[in-house]
PDB file of C-alpha atoms in Angstrom:
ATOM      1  CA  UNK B 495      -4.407  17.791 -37.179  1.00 49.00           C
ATOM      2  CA  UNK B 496      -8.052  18.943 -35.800  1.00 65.00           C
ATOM      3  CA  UNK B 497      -9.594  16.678 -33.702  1.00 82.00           C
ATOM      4  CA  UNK B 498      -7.644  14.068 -31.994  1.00 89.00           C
ATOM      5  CA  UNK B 499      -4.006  15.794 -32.212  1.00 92.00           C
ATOM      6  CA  UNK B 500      -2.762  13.267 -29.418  1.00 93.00           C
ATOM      7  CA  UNK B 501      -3.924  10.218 -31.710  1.00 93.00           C
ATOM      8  CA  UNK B 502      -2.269  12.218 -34.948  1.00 93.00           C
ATOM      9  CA  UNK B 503       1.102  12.776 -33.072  1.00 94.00           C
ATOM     10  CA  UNK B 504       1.042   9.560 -32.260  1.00 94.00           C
ATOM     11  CA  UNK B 505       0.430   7.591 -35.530  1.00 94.00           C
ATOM     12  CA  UNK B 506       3.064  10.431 -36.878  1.00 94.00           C
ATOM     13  CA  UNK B 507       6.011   9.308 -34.773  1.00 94.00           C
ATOM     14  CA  UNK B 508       5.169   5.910 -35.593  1.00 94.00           C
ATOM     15  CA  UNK B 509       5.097   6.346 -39.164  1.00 95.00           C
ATOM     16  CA  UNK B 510       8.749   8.512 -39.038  1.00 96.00           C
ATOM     17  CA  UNK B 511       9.999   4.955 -36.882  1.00 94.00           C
ATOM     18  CA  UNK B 512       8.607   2.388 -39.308  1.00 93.00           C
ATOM     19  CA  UNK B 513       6.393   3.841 -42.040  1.00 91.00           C
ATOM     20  CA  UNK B 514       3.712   1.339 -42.732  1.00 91.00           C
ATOM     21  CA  UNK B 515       5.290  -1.372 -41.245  1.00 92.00           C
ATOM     22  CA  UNK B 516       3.112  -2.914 -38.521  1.00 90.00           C
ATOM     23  CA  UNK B 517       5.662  -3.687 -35.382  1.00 92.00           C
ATOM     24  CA  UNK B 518       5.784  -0.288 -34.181  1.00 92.00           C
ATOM     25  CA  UNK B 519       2.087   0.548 -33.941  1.00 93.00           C
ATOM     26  CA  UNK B 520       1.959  -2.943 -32.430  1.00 93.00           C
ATOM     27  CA  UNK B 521       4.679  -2.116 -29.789  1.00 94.00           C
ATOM     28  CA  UNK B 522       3.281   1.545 -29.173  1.00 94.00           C
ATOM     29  CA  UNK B 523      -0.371  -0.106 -28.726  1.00 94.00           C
ATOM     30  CA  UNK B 524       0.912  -2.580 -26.314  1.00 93.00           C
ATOM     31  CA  UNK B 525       2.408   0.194 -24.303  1.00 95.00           C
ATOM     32  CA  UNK B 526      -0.541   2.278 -23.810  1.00 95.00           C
ATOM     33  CA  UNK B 527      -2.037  -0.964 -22.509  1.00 95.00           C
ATOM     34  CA  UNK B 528       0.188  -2.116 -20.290  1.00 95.00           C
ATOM     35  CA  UNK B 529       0.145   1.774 -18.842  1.00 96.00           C
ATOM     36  CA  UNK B 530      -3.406   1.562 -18.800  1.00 96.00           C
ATOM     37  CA  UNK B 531      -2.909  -2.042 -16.718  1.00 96.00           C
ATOM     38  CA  UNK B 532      -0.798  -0.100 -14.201  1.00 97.00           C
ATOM     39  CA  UNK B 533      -3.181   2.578 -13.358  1.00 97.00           C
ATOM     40  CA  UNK B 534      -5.752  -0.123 -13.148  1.00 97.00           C
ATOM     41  CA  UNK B 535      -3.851  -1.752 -10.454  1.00 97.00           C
ATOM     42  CA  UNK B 536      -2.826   1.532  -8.862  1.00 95.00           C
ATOM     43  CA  UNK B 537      -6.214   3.097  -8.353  1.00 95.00           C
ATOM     44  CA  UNK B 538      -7.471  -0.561  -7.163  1.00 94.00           C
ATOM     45  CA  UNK B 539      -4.680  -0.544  -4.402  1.00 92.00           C
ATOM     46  CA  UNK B 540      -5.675   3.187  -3.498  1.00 90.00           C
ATOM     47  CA  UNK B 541      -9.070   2.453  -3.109  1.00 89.00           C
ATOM     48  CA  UNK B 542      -8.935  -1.187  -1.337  1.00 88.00           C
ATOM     49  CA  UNK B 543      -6.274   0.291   1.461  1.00 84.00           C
ATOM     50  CA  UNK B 544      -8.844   2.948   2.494  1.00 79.00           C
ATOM     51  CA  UNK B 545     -10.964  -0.257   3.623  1.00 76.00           C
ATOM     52  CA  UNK B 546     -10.980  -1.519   6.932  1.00 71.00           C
ATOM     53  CA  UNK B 547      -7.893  -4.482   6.755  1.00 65.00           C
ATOM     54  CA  UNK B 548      -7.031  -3.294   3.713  1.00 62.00           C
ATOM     55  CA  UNK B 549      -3.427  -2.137   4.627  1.00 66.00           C
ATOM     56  CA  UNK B 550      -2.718  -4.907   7.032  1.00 63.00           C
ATOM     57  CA  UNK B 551       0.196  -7.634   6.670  1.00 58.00           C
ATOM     58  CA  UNK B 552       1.105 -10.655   8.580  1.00 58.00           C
ATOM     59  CA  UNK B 553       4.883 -12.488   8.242  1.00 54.00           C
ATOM     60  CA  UNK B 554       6.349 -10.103   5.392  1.00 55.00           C
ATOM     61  CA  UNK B 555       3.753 -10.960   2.923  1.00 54.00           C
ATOM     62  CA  UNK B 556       2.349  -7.834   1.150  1.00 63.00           C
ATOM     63  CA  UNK B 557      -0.579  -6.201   2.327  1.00 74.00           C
ATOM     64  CA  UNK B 558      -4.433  -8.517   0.948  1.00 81.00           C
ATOM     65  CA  UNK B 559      -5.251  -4.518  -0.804  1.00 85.00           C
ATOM     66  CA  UNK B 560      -1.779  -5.388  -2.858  1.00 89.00           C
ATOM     67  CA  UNK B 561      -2.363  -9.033  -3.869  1.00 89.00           C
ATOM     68  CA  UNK B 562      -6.407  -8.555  -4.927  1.00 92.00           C
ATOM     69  CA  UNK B 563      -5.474  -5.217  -6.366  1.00 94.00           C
ATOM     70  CA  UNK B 564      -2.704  -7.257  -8.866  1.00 94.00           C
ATOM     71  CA  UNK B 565      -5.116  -9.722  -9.600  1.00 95.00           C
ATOM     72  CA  UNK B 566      -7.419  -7.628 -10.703  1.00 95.00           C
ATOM     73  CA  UNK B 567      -5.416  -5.350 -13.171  1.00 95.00           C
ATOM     74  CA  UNK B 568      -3.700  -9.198 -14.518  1.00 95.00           C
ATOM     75  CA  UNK B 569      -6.903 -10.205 -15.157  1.00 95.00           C
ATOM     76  CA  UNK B 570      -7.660  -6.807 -16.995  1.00 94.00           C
ATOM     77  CA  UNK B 571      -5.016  -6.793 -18.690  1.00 92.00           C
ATOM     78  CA  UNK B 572      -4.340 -10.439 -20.000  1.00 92.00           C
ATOM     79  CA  UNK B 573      -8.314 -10.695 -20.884  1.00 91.00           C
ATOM     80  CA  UNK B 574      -9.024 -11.861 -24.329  1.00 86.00           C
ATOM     81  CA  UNK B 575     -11.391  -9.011 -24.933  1.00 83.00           C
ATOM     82  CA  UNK B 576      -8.559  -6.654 -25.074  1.00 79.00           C
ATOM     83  CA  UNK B 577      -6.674  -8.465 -27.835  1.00 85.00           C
ATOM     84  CA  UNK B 578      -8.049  -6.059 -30.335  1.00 83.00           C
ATOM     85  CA  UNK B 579      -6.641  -3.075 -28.558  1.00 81.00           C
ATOM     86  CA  UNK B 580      -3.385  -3.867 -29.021  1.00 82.00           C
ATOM     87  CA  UNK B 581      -3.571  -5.569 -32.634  1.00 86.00           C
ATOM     88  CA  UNK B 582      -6.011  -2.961 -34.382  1.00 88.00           C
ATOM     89  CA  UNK B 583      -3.952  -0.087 -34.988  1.00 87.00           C
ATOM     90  CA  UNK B 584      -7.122   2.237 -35.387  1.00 87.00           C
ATOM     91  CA  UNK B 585      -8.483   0.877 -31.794  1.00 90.00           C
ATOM     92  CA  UNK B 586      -5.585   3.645 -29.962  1.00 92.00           C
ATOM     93  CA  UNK B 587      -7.751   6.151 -30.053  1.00 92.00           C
ATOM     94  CA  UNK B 588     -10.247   4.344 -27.491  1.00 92.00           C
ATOM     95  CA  UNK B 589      -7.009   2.729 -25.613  1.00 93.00           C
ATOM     96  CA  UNK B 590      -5.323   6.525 -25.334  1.00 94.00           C
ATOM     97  CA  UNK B 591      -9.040   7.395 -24.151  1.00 94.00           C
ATOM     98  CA  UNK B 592      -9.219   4.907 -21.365  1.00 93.00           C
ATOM     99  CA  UNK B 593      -5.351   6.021 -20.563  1.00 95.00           C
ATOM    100  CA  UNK B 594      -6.290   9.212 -19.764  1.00 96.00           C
ATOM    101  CA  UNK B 595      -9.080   8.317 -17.791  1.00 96.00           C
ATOM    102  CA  UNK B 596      -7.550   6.285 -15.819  1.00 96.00           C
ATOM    103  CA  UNK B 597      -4.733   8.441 -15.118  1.00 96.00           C
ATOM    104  CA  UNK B 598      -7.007  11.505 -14.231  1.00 96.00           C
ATOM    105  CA  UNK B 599      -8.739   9.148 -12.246  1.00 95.00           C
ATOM    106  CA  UNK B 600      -5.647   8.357 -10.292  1.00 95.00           C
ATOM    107  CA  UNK B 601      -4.277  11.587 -10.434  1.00 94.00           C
ATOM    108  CA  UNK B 602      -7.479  12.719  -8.341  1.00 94.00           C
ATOM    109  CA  UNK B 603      -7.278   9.740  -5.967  1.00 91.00           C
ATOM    110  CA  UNK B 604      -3.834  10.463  -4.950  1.00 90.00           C
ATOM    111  CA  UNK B 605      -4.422  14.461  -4.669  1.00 90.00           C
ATOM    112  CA  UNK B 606      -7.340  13.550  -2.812  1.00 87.00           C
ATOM    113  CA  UNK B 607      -5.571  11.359  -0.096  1.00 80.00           C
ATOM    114  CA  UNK B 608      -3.075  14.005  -0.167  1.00 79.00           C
ATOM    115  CA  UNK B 609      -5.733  16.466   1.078  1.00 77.00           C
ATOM    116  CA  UNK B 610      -6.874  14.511   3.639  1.00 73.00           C
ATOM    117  CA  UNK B 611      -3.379  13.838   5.057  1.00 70.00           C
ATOM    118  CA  UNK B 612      -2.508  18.014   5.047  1.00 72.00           C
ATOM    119  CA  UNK B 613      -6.142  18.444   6.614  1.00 73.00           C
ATOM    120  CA  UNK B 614      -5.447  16.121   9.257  1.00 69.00           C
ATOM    121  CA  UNK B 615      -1.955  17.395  10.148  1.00 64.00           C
ATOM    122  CA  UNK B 616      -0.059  14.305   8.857  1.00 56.00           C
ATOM    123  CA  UNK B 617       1.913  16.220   7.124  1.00 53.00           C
ATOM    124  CA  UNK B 618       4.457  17.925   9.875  1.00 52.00           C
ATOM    125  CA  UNK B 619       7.477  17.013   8.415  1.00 52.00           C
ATOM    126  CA  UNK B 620       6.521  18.652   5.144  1.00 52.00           C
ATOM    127  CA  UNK B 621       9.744  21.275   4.770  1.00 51.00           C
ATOM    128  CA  UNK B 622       7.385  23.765   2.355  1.00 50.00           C
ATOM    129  CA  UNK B 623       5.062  23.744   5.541  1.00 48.00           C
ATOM    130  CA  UNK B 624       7.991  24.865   8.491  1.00 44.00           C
ATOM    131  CA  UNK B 625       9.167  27.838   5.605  1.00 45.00           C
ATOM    132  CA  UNK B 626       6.454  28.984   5.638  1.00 45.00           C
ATOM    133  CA  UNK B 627       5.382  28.163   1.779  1.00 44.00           C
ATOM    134  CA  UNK B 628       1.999  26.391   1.091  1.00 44.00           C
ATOM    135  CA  UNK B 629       1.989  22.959  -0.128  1.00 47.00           C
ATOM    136  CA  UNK B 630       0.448  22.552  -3.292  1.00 50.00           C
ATOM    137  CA  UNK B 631      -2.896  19.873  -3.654  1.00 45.00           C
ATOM    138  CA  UNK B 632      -0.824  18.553  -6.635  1.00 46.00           C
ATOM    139  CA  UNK B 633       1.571  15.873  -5.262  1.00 49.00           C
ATOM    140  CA  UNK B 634       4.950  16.971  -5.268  1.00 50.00           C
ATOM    141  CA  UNK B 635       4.538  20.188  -6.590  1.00 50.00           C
ATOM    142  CA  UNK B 636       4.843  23.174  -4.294  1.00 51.00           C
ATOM    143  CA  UNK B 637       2.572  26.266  -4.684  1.00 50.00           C
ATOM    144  CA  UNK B 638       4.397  29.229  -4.810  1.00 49.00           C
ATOM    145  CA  UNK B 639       2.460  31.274  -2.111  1.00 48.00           C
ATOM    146  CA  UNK B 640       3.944  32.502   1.001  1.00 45.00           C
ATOM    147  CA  UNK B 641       1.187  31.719   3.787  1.00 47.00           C
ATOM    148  CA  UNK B 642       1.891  34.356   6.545  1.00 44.00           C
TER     149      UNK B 642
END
């Protein structure tokens, strides 16, 4: 297991659910892409909100960041180009790759915004904050320093 041990354990489990059979490299393959679909759309919503209009809504109808943002990861996701992701069993090691990107990608947008919002003082109803304790940069995990 040198190398790609994500990718090994992966192909591992599926061969202890199924052995050789196809379905459940099949199903496993479609999940990373439909995870890698949703991190699409939620690092498109981030990043259109932060644009002027972006987070405005008229008549209960969700925000124009929210609809573009799903149209965008559908059209991703449903593209024919991607068909061999999910039906190549082999082509998980690029579709784990792109996972991972995209969620460290995400993971940084949202600690980002985070940042922002404890620079600016939005967060004042933060209860780590009125102990005392330091709020972590990772979302909803609290450092463990005492700030006094």
């Amino acid at each position: 297991m040198s190398g790609r041990p994500v990718l090994n354990l992966s192909f591992a489990l599926n061969y202890a659910v199924s052995g050789t059979d196809a379905w459940s490299y099949h199903v496993v393959n479609t999940l990373i892409h439909a995870g890698a679909g949703l991190l699409l759309f939620g690092i498109i919503r981030r990043t259109l909100r932060h644009l002027p209009g972006g987070n405005r809504s008229g008549g209960g109808t969700p925000p124009p960041a929210d609809a573009l943002a799903l149209a965008i990861a559908a059209l991703w996701t449903m593209h024919p180009l991607h068909t061999q992701a999910v039906t190549y069993t082999v082509q998980r090691a690029e579709s784990l790759m792109g996972l991972f990107y995209l969620l460290t990608l995400y993971a940084f947008i949202r600690a980002a915004g985070r940042a922002a919002e404890m620079a600016a003082g939005n967060l004042v109803g933060n209860p780590a904050i009125h102990r005392g304790w330091s709020a972590g940069t990772t979302p909803g995990v609290p450092s463990t320093r005492r700030c006094d």
